[in-house]
Amino acid sequence: MAAEPVWSVDPRTGKPREQVAVEATAEEIDRAVRAAHTARGALADRAARATLLRTAADLLDEARDHVIEAADAETALGPVRLTGELARTTAQLCSFADIVDEAAFLDVRISRPDPTTTPPTPDLRRMKIPLGVVAVYAASNFPLAFSVPGGDTASALAAGCPVVVKAHPDHPATSELCASLLRRAAVKAGLPADVVSLVHGFEAGVELIRHPLVAAAGFTGSVRGGRALFDAAAARPVPIPFHGELGSLNPVVITPAAAEERAEELGTGLAGSMTLGEGQFCTKPGFVLAPQGEAGDRLVAALTAAVSETEPGVMLDHRMRGAFVDGVRERAALPGVTAPVTPGAGGEHTVSAGVLTVDAGLLPEGGHGPLLEECFGPVTVVARYADREQISAVLGLLPGNLTATLHLADEDPGAASLLAELTPLAGRILVNGWPTGVAVAAAQHHGGPYPATTSTSTSVGGTAIERWLRPVTYQSTPDHLLPPELRDDNPLGVPRS
């Protein structure tokens, strides 16, 4: 059977631009994984890993114009957004290079022999080692920062794990370009090019998760696709860790005092956040609890006015556009739902942003399930509550999320209890802010209870490296047989406790 072609498609017109590649066969997946597995030994050199990451950042910067042009042609995200995303991507690569240099991620711990403990303590020396080949499934909505050169790839390489990336079909040409730059960076760092490989095709993604030499996987995408891969990872003869980001509603609670204090500011701020990038951010605030009454009315009016001024936009592909149009139509038809601004098709290739409202008291009665699920695109649901009890009742219905946001006034009774209710729902809790925008920082956590993610780990920030490592302890091992990081003289100067 002939290999299926992989086309780059213009989302602004829905027309194919060029054939970029062909879908990988099972044999080609096997070769890519085996080549990566063979190359893993070279990544044991931490200095070479740090050089690879910094060189990759330099090459991406040098090819900036070409990369942004390719990504915009395939995603319609625009040069301004993509310029910022590229800067984030290169900064992330350099950040992980610094982490590799510091070596604290190895988490070296040494327990000296102590015959007085019960039971007696032998000489124990513990550190973390790389898992092996990592399969990375690229995201649709971030063609750089969560795709081929993104955080999963950067953190896996930093951990010492070679990577095989399954390209997202929405930006295959951008993926090819970025993969070629990463492979060039590897060679310039004195490493095999096969520490990074790229494959295309739906079946390739399935073959990849099943390959016996793949040791872990990272995924950013839909609940349906991510859950299928998660289940496949668990069903293997040897199950592997699957770190998937699947979907998030990102609830927002606005207190009566906050609405009274700054209703118009909150309405316009919410509009900016939920329409950013055509509502295609994984942290888009998709569900808002706002008070009934005059202050809440002013907030909804400001939100309505700001969203009404938003021009129709292009989504990442026509499949997503169709899912958005169908999704908002289904939600708008539910009992008690009104549309101050009707979301839906803005034209043959575009969508229009919108707002749906509902009485929060209806939600616990059932029948409004879709309102409590992510709708990918520029829409948010505002549930108007009458009292504190309705807030708690609705929060009790929500699934796990990446973020949860609380808007307060300077003096706001009950703020601590609301914060306590939001904390179990998400991995990042915001106060008086908006969740779109995820800083790459040491204390960042981009994850949350299922279905936001399938593990307790983060895919953003320095601790993302921990996903691709496992601890091992050496007991009563002669010093000359230990890894250098664990020897008495600590020749590599690794931090340890």
Coordinates of C-alpha atoms in Angstrom, one line a residue:
M1 CA 0.0 0.0 0.0
A2 CA 1.3 3.4 -1.0
A3 CA 2.2 5.8 1.9
E4 CA -0.4 8.5 2.5
P5 CA 0.8 12.0 1.7
V6 CA 1.0 14.6 4.4
W7 CA -0.2 18.0 3.2
S8 CA 0.3 21.5 4.7
V9 CA -3.1 23.2 4.6
D10 CA -4.0 26.9 4.7
P11 CA -6.6 27.3 7.5
R12 CA -7.7 30.7 6.0
T13 CA -9.0 28.9 2.9
G14 CA -9.0 25.2 3.7
K15 CA -6.9 24.5 0.6
P16 CA -3.7 22.4 0.5
R17 CA -0.5 24.3 0.2
E18 CA 2.1 21.7 -0.4
Q19 CA 2.9 18.1 0.3
V20 CA 5.4 18.0 3.1
A21 CA 6.0 14.3 3.9
V22 CA 4.3 10.9 3.9
E23 CA 2.8 9.1 6.8
A24 CA 5.3 6.8 8.6
T25 CA 4.8 3.1 8.3
A26 CA 5.2 0.7 11.2
E27 CA 8.7 -0.2 9.9
E28 CA 9.7 3.4 9.8
I29 CA 8.5 4.0 13.3
D30 CA 10.5 1.0 14.4
R31 CA 13.6 2.4 12.8
A32 CA 13.1 5.8 14.3
V33 CA 12.6 4.4 17.8
R34 CA 15.6 2.0 17.5
A35 CA 17.8 4.8 16.3
A36 CA 16.8 7.0 19.2
H37 CA 17.3 4.1 21.6
T38 CA 20.8 3.6 20.2
A39 CA 21.6 7.3 20.6
R40 CA 20.6 7.5 24.2
G41 CA 24.1 6.7 25.5
A42 CA 25.5 9.9 23.9
L43 CA 23.0 12.0 26.0
A44 CA 24.7 10.8 29.2
D45 CA 27.1 13.7 28.7
R46 CA 25.3 16.5 30.5
A47 CA 27.6 19.2 29.0
A48 CA 26.6 18.0 25.5
R49 CA 22.9 18.1 26.5
A50 CA 23.2 21.7 27.6
T51 CA 25.0 22.6 24.5
L52 CA 22.4 20.9 22.4
L53 CA 19.6 22.9 24.0
R54 CA 21.3 26.3 23.7
T55 CA 22.4 25.5 20.1
A56 CA 18.8 24.6 19.3
A57 CA 17.6 28.0 20.7
D58 CA 20.3 29.8 18.6
L59 CA 19.3 28.0 15.4
L60 CA 15.6 28.8 15.9
D61 CA 16.5 32.4 16.5
E62 CA 18.6 32.5 13.4
A63 CA 15.7 31.0 11.4
R64 CA 13.1 33.2 13.1
D65 CA 11.6 34.7 9.9
H66 CA 11.3 31.4 8.2
V67 CA 9.9 29.6 11.2
I68 CA 7.2 32.3 11.8
E69 CA 6.3 32.5 8.2
A70 CA 5.8 28.7 8.0
A71 CA 3.8 28.6 11.3
D72 CA 1.5 31.4 10.3
A73 CA 0.8 29.9 6.9
E74 CA -0.4 26.7 8.6
T75 CA -2.1 28.0 11.8
A76 CA -3.3 31.6 11.0
L77 CA -2.1 32.6 14.5
G78 CA -0.4 35.7 13.1
P79 CA 3.2 37.0 13.2
V80 CA 2.8 38.9 16.5
R81 CA 1.5 35.9 18.4
L82 CA 4.1 33.6 16.8
T83 CA 7.0 35.9 17.5
G84 CA 6.1 35.8 21.2
E85 CA 5.7 32.1 21.1
L86 CA 9.1 31.6 19.4
A87 CA 10.7 33.8 22.1
R88 CA 9.1 31.7 24.8
T89 CA 10.3 28.5 23.1
T90 CA 13.9 29.5 22.8
A91 CA 13.9 30.9 26.4
Q92 CA 12.5 27.5 27.5
L93 CA 15.3 25.6 25.8
C94 CA 17.9 27.9 27.5
S95 CA 16.2 27.5 30.8
F96 CA 16.5 23.7 30.6
A97 CA 20.1 24.0 29.6
D98 CA 20.7 26.0 32.9
I99 CA 18.9 23.3 34.8
V100 CA 21.1 20.6 33.2
D101 CA 24.2 22.7 34.2
E102 CA 23.0 23.1 37.8
A103 CA 22.3 19.3 38.1
A104 CA 20.0 19.7 41.1
F105 CA 17.4 17.7 39.1
L106 CA 19.4 14.6 39.7
D107 CA 18.2 14.8 43.4
V108 CA 21.3 13.1 44.7
R109 CA 20.9 11.9 48.3
I110 CA 23.4 10.0 50.4
S111 CA 22.7 8.1 53.6
R112 CA 25.9 7.1 55.5
P113 CA 26.1 3.8 57.2
D114 CA 24.6 3.8 60.7
P115 CA 24.5 0.6 62.7
T116 CA 22.6 2.2 65.5
T117 CA 19.3 2.6 63.6
T118 CA 16.6 -0.1 63.5
P119 CA 17.1 -1.7 61.1
P120 CA 20.8 -0.8 60.6
T121 CA 21.3 1.7 57.7
P122 CA 23.8 0.6 55.1
D123 CA 25.6 3.0 52.7
L124 CA 22.8 4.2 50.4
R125 CA 23.3 6.5 47.4
R126 CA 20.3 7.7 45.4
M127 CA 20.0 9.7 42.2
K128 CA 17.7 10.0 39.2
I129 CA 18.4 8.5 35.8
P130 CA 16.7 9.0 32.4
L131 CA 13.8 6.6 31.5
G132 CA 14.8 6.2 27.8
V133 CA 13.1 7.1 24.5
V134 CA 10.2 9.6 25.0
A135 CA 7.3 9.8 22.5
V136 CA 6.1 13.4 22.2
Y137 CA 2.7 14.2 20.6
A138 CA 2.7 17.8 19.3
A139 CA -0.1 20.2 20.1
S140 CA -2.3 21.9 17.5
N141 CA -2.6 25.3 19.2
F142 CA 1.1 26.0 20.0
P143 CA 3.1 25.0 16.9
L144 CA 6.3 25.9 18.6
A145 CA 6.1 26.0 22.4
F146 CA 4.1 22.7 22.8
S147 CA 5.3 21.0 19.6
V148 CA 8.5 19.8 18.1
P149 CA 10.9 22.3 19.9
G150 CA 8.5 22.7 22.8
G151 CA 8.5 21.9 26.5
D152 CA 8.1 18.2 26.3
T153 CA 11.0 17.8 23.9
A154 CA 13.2 20.3 25.8
S155 CA 12.6 18.7 29.2
A156 CA 13.1 15.2 27.8
L157 CA 16.4 16.0 26.2
A158 CA 17.5 17.8 29.4
A159 CA 16.7 14.7 31.3
G160 CA 18.9 12.7 28.9
C161 CA 16.1 11.0 27.0
P162 CA 16.1 10.9 23.1
V163 CA 12.8 12.0 21.6
V164 CA 10.6 10.8 18.7
V165 CA 8.0 13.5 18.0
K166 CA 4.6 12.7 16.3
A167 CA 3.9 15.8 14.3
H168 CA 0.5 17.5 14.5
P169 CA -1.3 17.4 11.2
D170 CA -2.2 21.1 11.5
H171 CA 1.4 22.2 11.0
P172 CA 3.5 19.5 9.3
A173 CA 5.8 22.0 7.4
T174 CA 6.6 23.9 10.6
S175 CA 7.3 20.6 12.3
E176 CA 9.7 19.5 9.6
L177 CA 11.5 22.8 9.7
C178 CA 11.9 22.7 13.5
A179 CA 12.9 19.1 13.6
S180 CA 15.7 19.8 11.0
L181 CA 17.0 22.6 13.2
L182 CA 17.0 20.4 16.3
R183 CA 18.8 17.7 14.5
R184 CA 21.4 20.2 13.2
A185 CA 21.8 21.4 16.8
A186 CA 22.5 17.8 18.0
V187 CA 25.2 17.3 15.4
K188 CA 26.8 20.7 16.3
A189 CA 26.8 19.6 19.9
G190 CA 28.6 16.4 19.0
L191 CA 25.6 14.2 19.4
P192 CA 23.8 11.9 17.0
A193 CA 21.1 13.6 15.0
D194 CA 18.7 10.7 16.0
V195 CA 18.4 12.1 19.5
V196 CA 15.5 13.9 17.9
S197 CA 13.2 12.3 15.2
L198 CA 9.9 13.3 13.6
V199 CA 7.1 11.1 12.3
H200 CA 3.7 11.9 10.7
G201 CA 0.4 10.1 10.6
F202 CA -2.4 9.0 12.9
E203 CA -1.4 5.3 12.8
A204 CA 2.2 6.4 13.4
G205 CA 1.0 7.8 16.7
V206 CA -0.6 4.5 17.7
E207 CA 2.5 2.5 16.6
L208 CA 4.7 4.9 18.6
I209 CA 2.9 4.4 21.9
R210 CA 3.0 0.7 21.5
H211 CA 6.7 0.3 20.6
P212 CA 8.5 -1.7 23.3
L213 CA 11.5 0.7 23.4
V214 CA 9.4 3.8 24.1
A215 CA 9.7 4.4 27.8
A216 CA 7.3 7.4 28.3
A217 CA 5.1 9.8 26.5
G218 CA 4.0 13.4 26.6
F219 CA 0.7 14.6 24.9
T220 CA -1.2 17.8 24.5
G221 CA -4.6 17.6 22.8
S222 CA -8.2 16.4 23.2
V223 CA -9.7 14.3 25.8
R224 CA -10.8 11.7 23.2
G225 CA -7.3 11.4 21.6
G226 CA -5.4 11.6 24.8
R227 CA -7.5 9.1 26.6
A228 CA -7.1 6.6 23.7
L229 CA -3.3 6.9 23.9
F230 CA -3.3 6.8 27.7
D231 CA -5.3 3.6 27.7
A232 CA -2.9 2.2 25.1
A233 CA 0.1 3.1 27.2
A234 CA -1.5 1.3 30.2
A235 CA -2.4 -1.8 28.1
R236 CA 1.1 -2.5 26.9
P237 CA 2.8 -5.7 28.2
V238 CA 5.1 -3.2 30.0
P239 CA 3.0 -0.1 30.8
I240 CA 4.7 3.3 30.6
P241 CA 4.1 6.7 32.1
F242 CA 1.8 8.8 29.9
H243 CA 1.8 12.6 30.8
G244 CA -1.2 13.9 28.9
E245 CA -2.9 17.3 28.9
L246 CA -6.4 16.6 27.7
G247 CA -8.8 19.5 28.3
S248 CA -9.8 22.2 30.8
L249 CA -12.8 24.4 31.6
N250 CA -10.7 26.8 33.7
P251 CA -13.5 28.1 36.0
V252 CA -13.7 31.7 37.3
V253 CA -15.5 32.8 40.4
I254 CA -16.3 36.5 40.8
T255 CA -17.5 37.6 44.2
P256 CA -20.4 40.1 44.6
A257 CA -17.9 42.5 46.2
A258 CA -15.5 42.2 43.2
A259 CA -18.3 42.8 40.8
E260 CA -19.6 45.8 42.7
E261 CA -16.0 47.3 42.9
R262 CA -15.0 46.8 39.2
A263 CA -17.7 45.2 37.0
E264 CA -16.7 46.9 33.8
E265 CA -13.0 46.1 34.3
L266 CA -13.8 42.4 34.9
G267 CA -16.1 42.2 31.9
T268 CA -13.6 43.6 29.5
G269 CA -10.7 41.6 31.0
L270 CA -12.7 38.4 30.7
A271 CA -13.5 39.2 27.0
G272 CA -9.8 39.7 26.3
S273 CA -8.8 36.4 27.9
M274 CA -11.6 34.2 26.4
T275 CA -11.1 35.5 22.9
L276 CA -7.3 35.5 22.9
G277 CA -6.0 33.4 20.0
E278 CA -9.6 32.8 18.9
G279 CA -10.2 31.0 22.3
Q280 CA -7.7 28.3 21.4
F281 CA -5.7 28.5 24.6
C282 CA -5.8 25.5 26.9
T283 CA -6.1 28.0 29.8
K284 CA -9.1 29.9 28.3
P285 CA -11.6 30.9 31.0
G286 CA -14.6 28.8 29.7
F287 CA -16.9 29.0 32.7
V288 CA -17.6 31.9 34.9
L289 CA -19.7 32.2 38.1
A290 CA -20.9 35.8 38.4
P291 CA -23.5 37.2 40.8
Q292 CA -27.0 38.0 40.0
G293 CA -28.1 41.6 40.5
E294 CA -27.1 45.1 39.2
A295 CA -23.3 44.6 39.6
G296 CA -23.4 41.3 37.8
D297 CA -25.6 42.9 35.1
R298 CA -23.0 45.6 34.5
L299 CA -20.2 42.9 34.2
V300 CA -22.2 40.9 31.6
A301 CA -22.9 44.2 29.7
A302 CA -19.2 45.1 29.6
L303 CA -18.4 41.5 28.5
T304 CA -21.1 41.6 25.8
A305 CA -19.9 45.0 24.5
A306 CA -16.2 43.9 24.3
V307 CA -17.0 40.5 22.7
S308 CA -19.3 42.2 20.2
E309 CA -16.4 44.3 18.9
T310 CA -14.3 41.2 18.2
E311 CA -13.8 40.5 14.5
P312 CA -14.5 37.0 13.2
G313 CA -11.3 34.9 13.2
V314 CA -9.8 31.8 11.7
M315 CA -9.4 28.7 13.8
L316 CA -6.5 26.2 13.5
D317 CA -8.3 24.0 11.0
H318 CA -11.8 23.5 9.5
R319 CA -12.4 20.4 11.6
M320 CA -12.0 22.5 14.8
R321 CA -14.1 25.2 13.3
G322 CA -16.9 22.7 12.7
A323 CA -16.6 21.3 16.2
F324 CA -16.9 24.8 17.6
V325 CA -19.9 25.7 15.6
D326 CA -21.7 22.4 16.5
G327 CA -20.7 22.8 20.1
V328 CA -22.0 26.3 20.7
R329 CA -25.2 25.4 18.8
E330 CA -25.8 22.5 21.2
R331 CA -25.1 24.6 24.3
A332 CA -27.2 27.5 23.1
A333 CA -30.2 25.2 22.7
L334 CA -30.2 23.9 26.3
P335 CA -33.1 25.0 28.5
G336 CA -32.5 28.4 30.2
V337 CA -29.5 29.3 28.1
T338 CA -29.4 32.7 26.5
A339 CA -26.8 34.3 24.2
P340 CA -26.0 38.0 24.8
V341 CA -23.6 37.6 21.9
T342 CA -24.3 34.6 19.7
P343 CA -21.2 32.5 19.0
G344 CA -20.8 30.4 15.8
A345 CA -19.9 30.6 12.2
G346 CA -18.5 34.1 11.2
G347 CA -18.1 33.2 7.5
E348 CA -17.1 30.3 5.3
H349 CA -13.7 30.0 7.0
T350 CA -14.2 32.0 10.2
V351 CA -15.9 31.9 13.6
S352 CA -17.5 34.6 15.7
A353 CA -16.9 34.9 19.4
G354 CA -19.8 34.8 21.8
V355 CA -21.2 34.6 25.3
L356 CA -23.7 32.2 26.8
T357 CA -25.5 32.8 30.1
V358 CA -27.5 30.5 32.4
D359 CA -29.0 30.6 35.9
A360 CA -26.5 28.8 38.1
G361 CA -29.4 27.2 40.0
L362 CA -30.3 25.2 37.0
L363 CA -27.0 23.4 36.7
P364 CA -27.3 21.0 39.7
E365 CA -30.7 19.8 38.4
G366 CA -28.9 18.1 35.5
G367 CA -29.4 18.3 31.8
H368 CA -26.8 21.0 31.3
G369 CA -23.7 18.8 31.1
P370 CA -22.2 20.4 28.0
L371 CA -21.9 23.7 29.7
L372 CA -19.5 22.1 32.2
E373 CA -17.2 20.7 29.4
E374 CA -14.6 22.6 27.4
C375 CA -15.7 24.1 24.1
F376 CA -12.5 24.8 22.2
G377 CA -12.9 28.2 20.6
P378 CA -14.0 31.8 21.5
V379 CA -16.9 31.2 23.8
T380 CA -17.5 31.4 27.6
V381 CA -20.4 30.4 29.8
V382 CA -21.5 32.9 32.5
A383 CA -23.6 31.2 35.2
R384 CA -25.4 33.8 37.4
Y385 CA -25.6 32.7 41.0
A386 CA -27.9 34.0 43.7
D387 CA -25.9 33.1 46.8
R388 CA -22.8 31.4 48.3
E389 CA -24.6 28.0 48.4
Q390 CA -25.1 28.1 44.6
I391 CA -21.4 28.7 44.1
S392 CA -20.5 25.6 46.1
A393 CA -23.2 23.5 44.4
V394 CA -21.8 24.3 41.0
L395 CA -18.2 23.9 41.9
G396 CA -19.1 20.5 43.1
L397 CA -20.1 19.5 39.6
L398 CA -16.8 20.6 37.9
P399 CA -14.1 18.2 36.6
G400 CA -10.4 18.7 37.1
N401 CA -8.8 21.8 35.5
L402 CA -5.5 23.4 34.7
T403 CA -6.5 26.6 36.4
A404 CA -9.2 28.1 38.7
T405 CA -9.5 31.8 39.2
L406 CA -11.0 33.9 42.1
H407 CA -11.8 37.6 41.7
L408 CA -12.1 39.4 45.0
A409 CA -12.5 42.9 46.4
D410 CA -9.9 44.3 48.8
E411 CA -12.1 43.4 51.7
D412 CA -14.0 40.3 50.8
P413 CA -15.7 38.0 53.4
G414 CA -15.4 34.3 52.8
A415 CA -12.4 34.7 50.4
A416 CA -10.4 32.0 52.3
S417 CA -13.2 29.4 52.1
L418 CA -13.7 30.1 48.4
L419 CA -10.0 29.7 47.7
A420 CA -10.1 26.4 49.6
E421 CA -13.0 25.2 47.5
L422 CA -11.2 26.0 44.2
T423 CA -7.8 24.4 45.2
P424 CA -8.9 20.8 44.7
L425 CA -10.2 21.6 41.2
A426 CA -7.0 22.8 39.5
G427 CA -3.2 22.8 39.4
R428 CA -2.8 26.6 39.3
I429 CA -5.0 28.9 41.4
L430 CA -5.2 32.6 40.4
V431 CA -6.5 35.6 42.4
N432 CA -7.5 38.7 40.6
G433 CA -5.9 37.7 37.3
W434 CA -6.7 35.8 34.1
P435 CA -5.4 32.4 33.3
T436 CA -4.3 32.8 29.7
G437 CA -0.5 33.2 29.8
V438 CA 1.7 30.5 31.5
A439 CA 5.0 31.8 32.7
V440 CA 8.0 29.5 32.2
A441 CA 9.3 29.7 35.8
A442 CA 10.7 27.4 38.5
A443 CA 7.5 27.5 40.5
Q444 CA 5.1 27.1 37.6
H445 CA 2.6 24.2 37.5
H446 CA 0.8 23.5 34.3
G447 CA -1.3 20.4 35.1
G448 CA -4.3 19.5 37.2
P449 CA -6.7 16.7 38.2
Y450 CA -8.1 14.6 35.4
P451 CA -9.1 15.3 32.7
A452 CA -6.8 18.4 32.7
T453 CA -3.9 16.0 32.9
T454 CA -3.3 12.3 33.4
S455 CA -0.6 12.6 36.0
T456 CA 0.3 15.0 38.8
S457 CA 3.2 16.5 36.8
T458 CA 3.7 19.8 35.1
S459 CA 4.5 20.3 31.4
V460 CA 5.8 23.9 32.0
G461 CA 8.6 25.0 34.3
G462 CA 11.7 23.4 35.5
T463 CA 10.1 20.5 37.3
A464 CA 8.7 19.3 34.0
I465 CA 12.0 17.4 33.7
E466 CA 11.0 15.1 36.5
R467 CA 8.5 13.3 34.2
W468 CA 11.3 11.6 32.3
L469 CA 13.4 10.4 35.2
R470 CA 13.3 7.6 37.8
P471 CA 15.2 7.2 41.0
V472 CA 17.7 4.4 41.6
T473 CA 19.6 3.7 44.9
Y474 CA 23.0 2.0 45.1
Q475 CA 23.6 0.1 48.3
S476 CA 27.0 -0.8 49.8
T477 CA 28.6 -0.2 46.4
P478 CA 32.4 0.3 46.1
D479 CA 33.2 3.9 45.3
H480 CA 34.9 3.2 42.0
L481 CA 31.8 1.4 40.7
L482 CA 29.5 4.2 41.5
P483 CA 28.3 6.8 38.9
P484 CA 30.6 9.9 39.3
E485 CA 27.7 11.9 40.7
L486 CA 27.6 9.6 43.8
R487 CA 31.3 9.1 44.5
D488 CA 32.9 10.4 47.6
D489 CA 35.0 13.0 45.8
N490 CA 32.0 14.2 43.8
P491 CA 34.2 15.0 40.7
L492 CA 31.3 16.7 38.8
G493 CA 30.4 19.0 41.7
V494 CA 26.8 17.8 41.7
P495 CA 24.6 19.3 44.5
R496 CA 23.6 16.6 47.0
S497 CA 22.2 16.1 50.4

